């Protein structure tokens, strides 16, 4: 993106749309159309930070112009004060220009969506499944820290502990934004509790993060579905274990299989399983598009490619390393207890830098 004129033109266009939305909202409120008010309010809220930054930028530019004129005053002390003010205002204008450029770059449309997280034990046998369980707990606690609601959709327990496979649902504004960079292969290096000789093992678990999508975004032909019912396994009370309330859905054209067993009724489990299926189909569609074209999304951090080793949890050295951005930190115990904020913020900052760099050459 070019400096100056392009920034001004784009900011003015956003401000114009913002003013138009305010006029439309005033009109709609008079006749009260709830759905239209919600739609317009959401768009207005998404533009408000840009408009606020632009208006503040304009005020600072005007102040800078006045200060620059004062540097030519005859009084030497007054001119010196004016020059100092010019330096201060220029720094503020530069910082705000950078923030405005970032705000004007299109954001990921999925950022505010609810999500499903699929976690599977990978290489390493029982230790891999135990590690998958550790990741599940880490994500639940991290969600709690951000006041997001988490629910276990389905699990396949491992006899030695942990899970061969677990599906977690997370609801709340910004869920996908916080978790989207978790997709990929997670590697752990530690001494398993069952290892008598104290030898360090290396195991992996795979994580897939999928935004929950509306039914209108993914069309599913009911004739393509095989729906099976069965009794849920594991904890859940008498009702869950003694009735065939669990649902397994197979999508014949793709072979995708999803299941839900945690709700009390078969109907509730079916609804959640269908939502999970739509998310899987959406993710498959995105991957297909990425493979067909060299899209910008494929080059971004956190593409969701499961074959990519994204992170290593080295317990003997108390070090987490995210290989995509070369980020390392300690306090593995705290991280596994949900203190994932530092890692996530570093990944989001890297994403913003890539978005800015891409916009600068667009």
Short mmCIF file of C-alpha atoms in Angstrom, two decimals:
data_model
loop_
_atom_site.label_atom_id
_atom_site.label_comp_id
_atom_site.label_asym_id
_atom_site.label_seq_id
_atom_site.Cartn_x
_atom_site.Cartn_y
_atom_site.Cartn_z
CA UNK A 1 0.00 0.00 0.00
CA UNK A 2 1.39 3.42 -0.90
CA UNK A 3 1.94 5.95 1.86
CA UNK A 4 -0.03 9.21 2.20
CA UNK A 5 -2.68 9.52 -0.49
CA UNK A 6 -3.72 5.86 -0.47
CA UNK A 7 -4.02 5.86 3.32
CA UNK A 8 -6.06 9.06 3.19
CA UNK A 9 -8.34 7.80 0.40
CA UNK A 10 -9.04 4.47 2.07
CA UNK A 11 -9.65 6.11 5.43
CA UNK A 12 -12.06 8.61 3.87
CA UNK A 13 -13.95 5.78 2.17
CA UNK A 14 -14.34 3.96 5.49
CA UNK A 15 -15.48 7.17 7.22
CA UNK A 16 -18.04 7.72 4.46
CA UNK A 17 -19.41 4.21 4.90
CA UNK A 18 -19.48 4.70 8.68
CA UNK A 19 -21.58 7.87 8.33
CA UNK A 20 -23.88 6.10 5.87
CA UNK A 21 -24.40 3.26 8.38
CA UNK A 22 -25.28 5.73 11.12
CA UNK A 23 -27.93 7.29 8.87
CA UNK A 24 -29.35 3.88 7.96
CA UNK A 25 -29.43 2.79 11.60
CA UNK A 26 -31.40 5.89 12.53
CA UNK A 27 -33.93 5.11 9.77
CA UNK A 28 -34.21 1.41 10.64
CA UNK A 29 -34.71 2.14 14.34
CA UNK A 30 -37.77 4.23 13.48
CA UNK A 31 -39.52 1.27 11.83
CA UNK A 32 -37.68 -1.27 14.07
CA UNK A 33 -36.28 -4.11 12.02
CA UNK A 34 -34.35 -6.21 14.55
CA UNK A 35 -32.38 -8.29 12.04
CA UNK A 36 -31.39 -5.24 10.00
CA UNK A 37 -30.37 -3.32 13.13
CA UNK A 38 -28.14 -6.24 14.19
CA UNK A 39 -26.51 -6.49 10.75
CA UNK A 40 -25.88 -2.74 10.44
CA UNK A 41 -24.66 -2.46 14.05
CA UNK A 42 -22.10 -5.23 13.52
CA UNK A 43 -20.71 -3.52 10.43
CA UNK A 44 -20.65 -0.15 12.20
CA UNK A 45 -18.78 -1.67 15.17
CA UNK A 46 -16.18 -3.20 12.83
CA UNK A 47 -15.50 0.22 11.23
CA UNK A 48 -15.53 2.33 14.40
CA UNK A 49 -11.87 1.68 15.42
CA UNK A 50 -10.72 2.75 11.94
CA UNK A 51 -12.81 5.92 12.01
CA UNK A 52 -11.63 6.83 15.51
CA UNK A 53 -7.99 6.34 14.53
CA UNK A 54 -8.44 8.34 11.32
CA UNK A 55 -10.08 11.28 13.10
CA UNK A 56 -7.38 11.30 15.75
CA UNK A 57 -4.76 11.14 12.97
CA UNK A 58 -6.31 14.18 11.28
CA UNK A 59 -6.26 16.17 14.52
CA UNK A 60 -2.59 15.35 15.09
CA UNK A 61 -1.66 16.28 11.51
CA UNK A 62 -3.36 19.66 11.97
CA UNK A 63 -1.52 20.23 15.26
CA UNK A 64 1.76 19.25 13.58
CA UNK A 65 1.20 21.81 10.84
CA UNK A 66 0.63 24.56 13.40
CA UNK A 67 3.72 23.56 15.38
CA UNK A 68 5.89 23.59 12.25
CA UNK A 69 4.77 27.15 11.49
CA UNK A 70 5.73 28.20 15.03
CA UNK A 71 9.32 27.01 14.52
CA UNK A 72 9.85 30.09 12.32
CA UNK A 73 8.94 32.53 15.09
CA UNK A 74 11.52 35.19 15.90
CA UNK A 75 11.79 34.33 19.58
CA UNK A 76 14.56 31.72 19.90
CA UNK A 77 13.17 30.07 23.05
CA UNK A 78 9.69 29.87 21.58
CA UNK A 79 11.04 28.39 18.33
CA UNK A 80 13.01 25.77 20.29
CA UNK A 81 9.88 24.76 22.18
CA UNK A 82 8.03 24.52 18.88
CA UNK A 83 10.72 22.27 17.38
CA UNK A 84 10.47 19.93 20.36
CA UNK A 85 6.70 19.84 19.90
CA UNK A 86 7.16 19.03 16.20
CA UNK A 87 9.34 16.02 17.06
CA UNK A 88 6.77 14.76 19.57
CA UNK A 89 3.84 15.17 17.17
CA UNK A 90 5.70 13.58 14.24
CA UNK A 91 6.36 10.47 16.35
CA UNK A 92 2.66 10.30 17.30
CA UNK A 93 1.56 10.77 13.68
CA UNK A 94 3.95 8.02 12.51
CA UNK A 95 2.69 5.60 15.21
CA UNK A 96 -0.95 6.35 14.38
CA UNK A 97 -0.30 6.01 10.64
CA UNK A 98 1.12 2.53 11.27
CA UNK A 99 -1.89 1.58 13.40
CA UNK A 100 -4.26 2.94 10.76
CA UNK A 101 -2.54 0.96 8.00
CA UNK A 102 -2.95 -2.20 10.06
CA UNK A 103 -6.62 -1.48 10.79
CA UNK A 104 -7.26 -1.01 7.07
CA UNK A 105 -5.84 -4.42 6.12
CA UNK A 106 -8.73 -6.91 5.73
CA UNK A 107 -8.97 -9.25 8.72
CA UNK A 108 -9.61 -12.97 8.72
CA UNK A 109 -13.41 -13.26 8.33
CA UNK A 110 -13.42 -16.30 10.63
CA UNK A 111 -11.76 -14.56 13.62
CA UNK A 112 -14.93 -14.11 15.69
CA UNK A 113 -16.45 -17.53 14.94
CA UNK A 114 -16.95 -20.39 17.38
CA UNK A 115 -14.63 -23.33 16.77
CA UNK A 116 -14.05 -27.06 16.98
CA UNK A 117 -10.62 -28.36 18.00
CA UNK A 118 -9.73 -31.94 17.05
CA UNK A 119 -6.79 -33.41 18.97
CA UNK A 120 -5.31 -36.81 18.12
CA UNK A 121 -2.44 -38.78 19.57
CA UNK A 122 0.26 -39.20 16.91
CA UNK A 123 3.62 -40.94 16.94
CA UNK A 124 4.73 -42.30 20.29
CA UNK A 125 2.08 -44.78 21.40
CA UNK A 126 0.62 -44.32 24.89
CA UNK A 127 2.72 -41.22 25.58
CA UNK A 128 1.29 -39.54 22.46
CA UNK A 129 -2.26 -40.15 23.72
CA UNK A 130 -1.35 -38.82 27.18
CA UNK A 131 0.11 -35.72 25.53
CA UNK A 132 -3.11 -35.29 23.52
CA UNK A 133 -4.98 -35.25 26.84
CA UNK A 134 -2.55 -32.64 28.18
CA UNK A 135 -3.22 -30.41 25.16
CA UNK A 136 -6.97 -30.81 25.65
CA UNK A 137 -6.70 -29.65 29.25
CA UNK A 138 -4.40 -26.76 28.23
CA UNK A 139 -6.93 -25.48 25.69
CA UNK A 140 -9.86 -25.77 28.11
CA UNK A 141 -8.00 -23.75 30.74
CA UNK A 142 -6.82 -21.17 28.20
CA UNK A 143 -10.43 -20.75 27.04
CA UNK A 144 -11.54 -20.27 30.65
CA UNK A 145 -8.98 -17.48 31.08
CA UNK A 146 -10.62 -15.64 28.18
CA UNK A 147 -14.16 -16.34 29.45
CA UNK A 148 -14.93 -18.58 26.50
CA UNK A 149 -17.27 -21.53 26.90
CA UNK A 150 -15.76 -24.95 26.16
CA UNK A 151 -17.55 -28.26 25.74
CA UNK A 152 -16.22 -31.73 25.00
CA UNK A 153 -18.00 -33.02 21.90
CA UNK A 154 -16.55 -36.52 21.80
CA UNK A 155 -13.59 -38.50 23.14
CA UNK A 156 -11.91 -41.81 22.48
CA UNK A 157 -10.06 -42.68 25.66
CA UNK A 158 -6.72 -44.46 25.78
CA UNK A 159 -6.30 -47.34 28.30
CA UNK A 160 -3.00 -45.87 29.49
CA UNK A 161 -4.49 -42.41 29.98
CA UNK A 162 -5.22 -39.45 27.74
CA UNK A 163 -7.10 -39.75 24.47
CA UNK A 164 -6.58 -41.32 21.11
CA UNK A 165 -8.88 -38.61 19.80
CA UNK A 166 -10.86 -35.75 21.36
CA UNK A 167 -13.07 -33.04 19.89
CA UNK A 168 -13.53 -29.81 21.83
CA UNK A 169 -16.02 -27.06 21.04
CA UNK A 170 -15.26 -23.47 22.08
CA UNK A 171 -17.82 -20.67 21.91
CA UNK A 172 -17.39 -16.94 22.33
CA UNK A 173 -16.32 -13.85 20.41
CA UNK A 174 -12.76 -14.17 19.09
CA UNK A 175 -12.50 -17.94 19.59
CA UNK A 176 -11.00 -18.65 16.16
CA UNK A 177 -8.61 -15.69 16.43
CA UNK A 178 -7.12 -17.01 19.67
CA UNK A 179 -6.80 -20.65 18.61
CA UNK A 180 -6.31 -20.62 14.83
CA UNK A 181 -2.52 -20.89 15.02
CA UNK A 182 -2.70 -24.12 17.05
CA UNK A 183 -3.33 -26.24 13.94
CA UNK A 184 -0.48 -28.61 13.12
CA UNK A 185 1.80 -31.19 14.71
CA UNK A 186 2.82 -30.61 18.33
CA UNK A 187 5.94 -32.46 19.52
CA UNK A 188 6.74 -33.25 23.15
CA UNK A 189 10.08 -34.33 24.59
CA UNK A 190 9.92 -35.62 28.17
CA UNK A 191 10.38 -38.63 30.43
CA UNK A 192 7.05 -40.51 30.56
CA UNK A 193 5.69 -41.43 33.97
CA UNK A 194 5.85 -45.08 32.90
CA UNK A 195 9.55 -44.90 31.91
CA UNK A 196 11.54 -46.62 34.65
CA UNK A 197 14.98 -45.88 33.18
CA UNK A 198 14.41 -42.14 32.94
CA UNK A 199 14.89 -42.10 29.17
CA UNK A 200 13.49 -39.09 27.28
CA UNK A 201 10.78 -39.94 24.73
CA UNK A 202 9.68 -37.88 21.74
CA UNK A 203 5.99 -38.06 20.88
CA UNK A 204 3.54 -36.04 18.81
CA UNK A 205 -0.09 -35.05 18.73
CA UNK A 206 -1.98 -33.39 15.89
CA UNK A 207 -4.34 -30.45 16.35
CA UNK A 208 -6.88 -29.16 13.83
CA UNK A 209 -8.80 -25.94 14.54
CA UNK A 210 -11.94 -25.42 12.47
CA UNK A 211 -14.34 -22.47 12.51
CA UNK A 212 -17.99 -23.38 13.03
CA UNK A 213 -19.91 -22.43 9.89
CA UNK A 214 -23.55 -21.69 9.21
CA UNK A 215 -25.70 -24.19 7.36
CA UNK A 216 -26.03 -21.74 4.44
CA UNK A 217 -22.24 -21.74 3.95
CA UNK A 218 -22.01 -25.50 3.45
CA UNK A 219 -24.81 -27.41 1.73
CA UNK A 220 -25.16 -31.07 2.76
CA UNK A 221 -27.37 -33.53 0.93
CA UNK A 222 -29.14 -35.72 3.52
CA UNK A 223 -28.89 -38.65 1.09
CA UNK A 224 -25.08 -38.47 1.44
CA UNK A 225 -25.24 -39.17 5.18
CA UNK A 226 -25.10 -42.42 7.13
CA UNK A 227 -26.34 -41.81 10.67
CA UNK A 228 -25.68 -44.38 13.41
CA UNK A 229 -26.68 -44.32 17.07
CA UNK A 230 -24.83 -46.02 19.92
CA UNK A 231 -24.36 -45.90 23.67
CA UNK A 232 -21.92 -43.29 24.89
CA UNK A 233 -18.78 -44.48 26.69
CA UNK A 234 -17.08 -43.08 29.76
CA UNK A 235 -18.29 -40.62 32.38
CA UNK A 236 -21.65 -39.01 31.90
CA UNK A 237 -24.17 -40.56 34.25
CA UNK A 238 -26.76 -43.27 33.86
CA UNK A 239 -28.70 -41.59 31.09
CA UNK A 240 -25.67 -41.12 28.85
CA UNK A 241 -24.38 -44.63 29.35
CA UNK A 242 -27.67 -46.58 29.18
CA UNK A 243 -29.42 -45.03 26.19
CA UNK A 244 -28.39 -44.89 22.55
CA UNK A 245 -28.11 -41.11 22.57
CA UNK A 246 -24.67 -40.87 20.95
CA UNK A 247 -24.60 -40.05 17.24
CA UNK A 248 -22.06 -40.96 14.56
CA UNK A 249 -22.44 -39.40 11.09
CA UNK A 250 -20.54 -40.56 8.02
CA UNK A 251 -20.40 -38.28 4.99
CA UNK A 252 -20.19 -40.83 2.18
CA UNK A 253 -18.72 -38.63 -0.62
CA UNK A 254 -15.71 -37.58 1.48
CA UNK A 255 -15.49 -40.38 4.05
CA UNK A 256 -15.49 -37.84 6.90
CA UNK A 257 -16.81 -39.33 10.15
CA UNK A 258 -17.93 -37.22 13.11
CA UNK A 259 -19.49 -38.14 16.43
CA UNK A 260 -21.04 -36.49 19.46
CA UNK A 261 -21.85 -38.25 22.71
CA UNK A 262 -21.78 -35.61 25.43
CA UNK A 263 -25.32 -34.19 25.18
CA UNK A 264 -28.23 -35.85 26.98
CA UNK A 265 -30.55 -36.25 24.00
CA UNK A 266 -30.05 -37.85 20.63
CA UNK A 267 -31.40 -34.71 18.94
CA UNK A 268 -28.86 -32.47 20.68
CA UNK A 269 -26.02 -34.82 19.77
CA UNK A 270 -27.19 -34.89 16.16
CA UNK A 271 -27.24 -31.06 15.99
CA UNK A 272 -23.69 -30.80 17.37
CA UNK A 273 -22.46 -33.61 15.11
CA UNK A 274 -23.92 -31.83 12.06
CA UNK A 275 -22.21 -28.60 13.09
CA UNK A 276 -18.93 -30.50 13.41
CA UNK A 277 -19.46 -32.09 10.00
CA UNK A 278 -20.06 -28.69 8.40
CA UNK A 279 -16.83 -27.41 9.98
CA UNK A 280 -14.91 -30.42 8.63
CA UNK A 281 -16.34 -29.98 5.13
CA UNK A 282 -15.57 -26.27 5.23
CA UNK A 283 -11.98 -26.98 6.28
CA UNK A 284 -11.63 -29.58 3.53
CA UNK A 285 -12.93 -27.05 1.02
CA UNK A 286 -10.41 -24.45 2.20
CA UNK A 287 -7.54 -26.96 1.93
CA UNK A 288 -8.67 -27.89 -1.58
CA UNK A 289 -8.65 -24.24 -2.62
CA UNK A 290 -5.22 -23.72 -1.09
CA UNK A 291 -3.81 -26.66 -3.02
CA UNK A 292 -5.41 -25.49 -6.27
CA UNK A 293 -4.05 -21.93 -6.11
CA UNK A 294 -0.98 -20.40 -4.47
CA UNK A 295 -3.12 -18.26 -2.19
CA UNK A 296 -1.81 -15.79 0.33
CA UNK A 297 -3.52 -17.74 3.10
CA UNK A 298 -1.29 -20.74 2.43
CA UNK A 299 1.80 -18.63 3.12
CA UNK A 300 0.46 -17.24 6.40
CA UNK A 301 1.34 -18.51 9.85
CA UNK A 302 -0.98 -21.28 10.92
CA UNK A 303 -2.26 -22.67 7.64
CA UNK A 304 -3.65 -25.77 9.39
CA UNK A 305 -1.38 -28.20 7.54
CA UNK A 306 -1.26 -31.22 9.85
CA UNK A 307 2.01 -32.49 8.36
CA UNK A 308 3.84 -29.41 9.62
CA UNK A 309 5.68 -29.65 12.95
CA UNK A 310 4.76 -26.32 14.45
CA UNK A 311 5.89 -26.54 18.06
CA UNK A 312 8.11 -28.46 20.48
CA UNK A 313 7.50 -28.82 24.21
CA UNK A 314 10.90 -29.73 25.70
CA UNK A 315 10.32 -30.58 29.38
CA UNK A 316 13.93 -31.43 30.40
CA UNK A 317 14.99 -27.94 29.27
CA UNK A 318 11.71 -26.28 30.35
CA UNK A 319 11.38 -24.71 26.91
CA UNK A 320 8.59 -24.27 24.39
CA UNK A 321 9.64 -23.43 20.84
CA UNK A 322 7.27 -22.39 18.08
CA UNK A 323 9.20 -23.21 14.92
CA UNK A 324 7.11 -21.03 12.60
CA UNK A 325 8.24 -17.75 14.16
CA UNK A 326 11.36 -18.84 16.08
CA UNK A 327 9.71 -18.05 19.40
CA UNK A 328 10.98 -19.71 22.60
CA UNK A 329 9.91 -19.37 26.21
CA UNK A 330 10.11 -21.22 29.51
CA UNK A 331 7.49 -22.02 32.18
CA UNK A 332 6.17 -25.15 30.51
CA UNK A 333 4.21 -26.10 33.61
CA UNK A 334 2.35 -22.80 33.51
CA UNK A 335 1.73 -23.11 29.78
CA UNK A 336 0.29 -26.60 30.13
CA UNK A 337 -1.97 -25.17 32.86
CA UNK A 338 -3.39 -22.74 30.31
CA UNK A 339 -0.97 -19.79 30.40
CA UNK A 340 -0.66 -19.81 26.61
CA UNK A 341 -1.16 -16.05 26.20
CA UNK A 342 2.45 -15.14 25.48
CA UNK A 343 2.71 -17.73 22.71
CA UNK A 344 -0.60 -16.74 21.15
CA UNK A 345 0.18 -13.01 21.23
CA UNK A 346 3.54 -13.62 19.54
CA UNK A 347 1.83 -15.60 16.78
CA UNK A 348 -0.84 -12.92 16.30
CA UNK A 349 1.85 -10.23 16.15
CA UNK A 350 3.68 -12.21 13.47
CA UNK A 351 0.42 -12.56 11.53
CA UNK A 352 -0.10 -8.78 11.70
CA UNK A 353 3.42 -8.13 10.40
CA UNK A 354 2.77 -10.47 7.46
CA UNK A 355 -0.55 -8.80 6.75
CA UNK A 356 1.12 -5.39 6.75
CA UNK A 357 3.98 -6.58 4.53
CA UNK A 358 1.49 -8.11 2.09
CA UNK A 359 -0.57 -4.94 2.06
CA UNK A 360 2.52 -2.77 1.50
CA UNK A 361 3.24 -4.44 -1.83
CA UNK A 362 -0.38 -4.83 -2.92
#
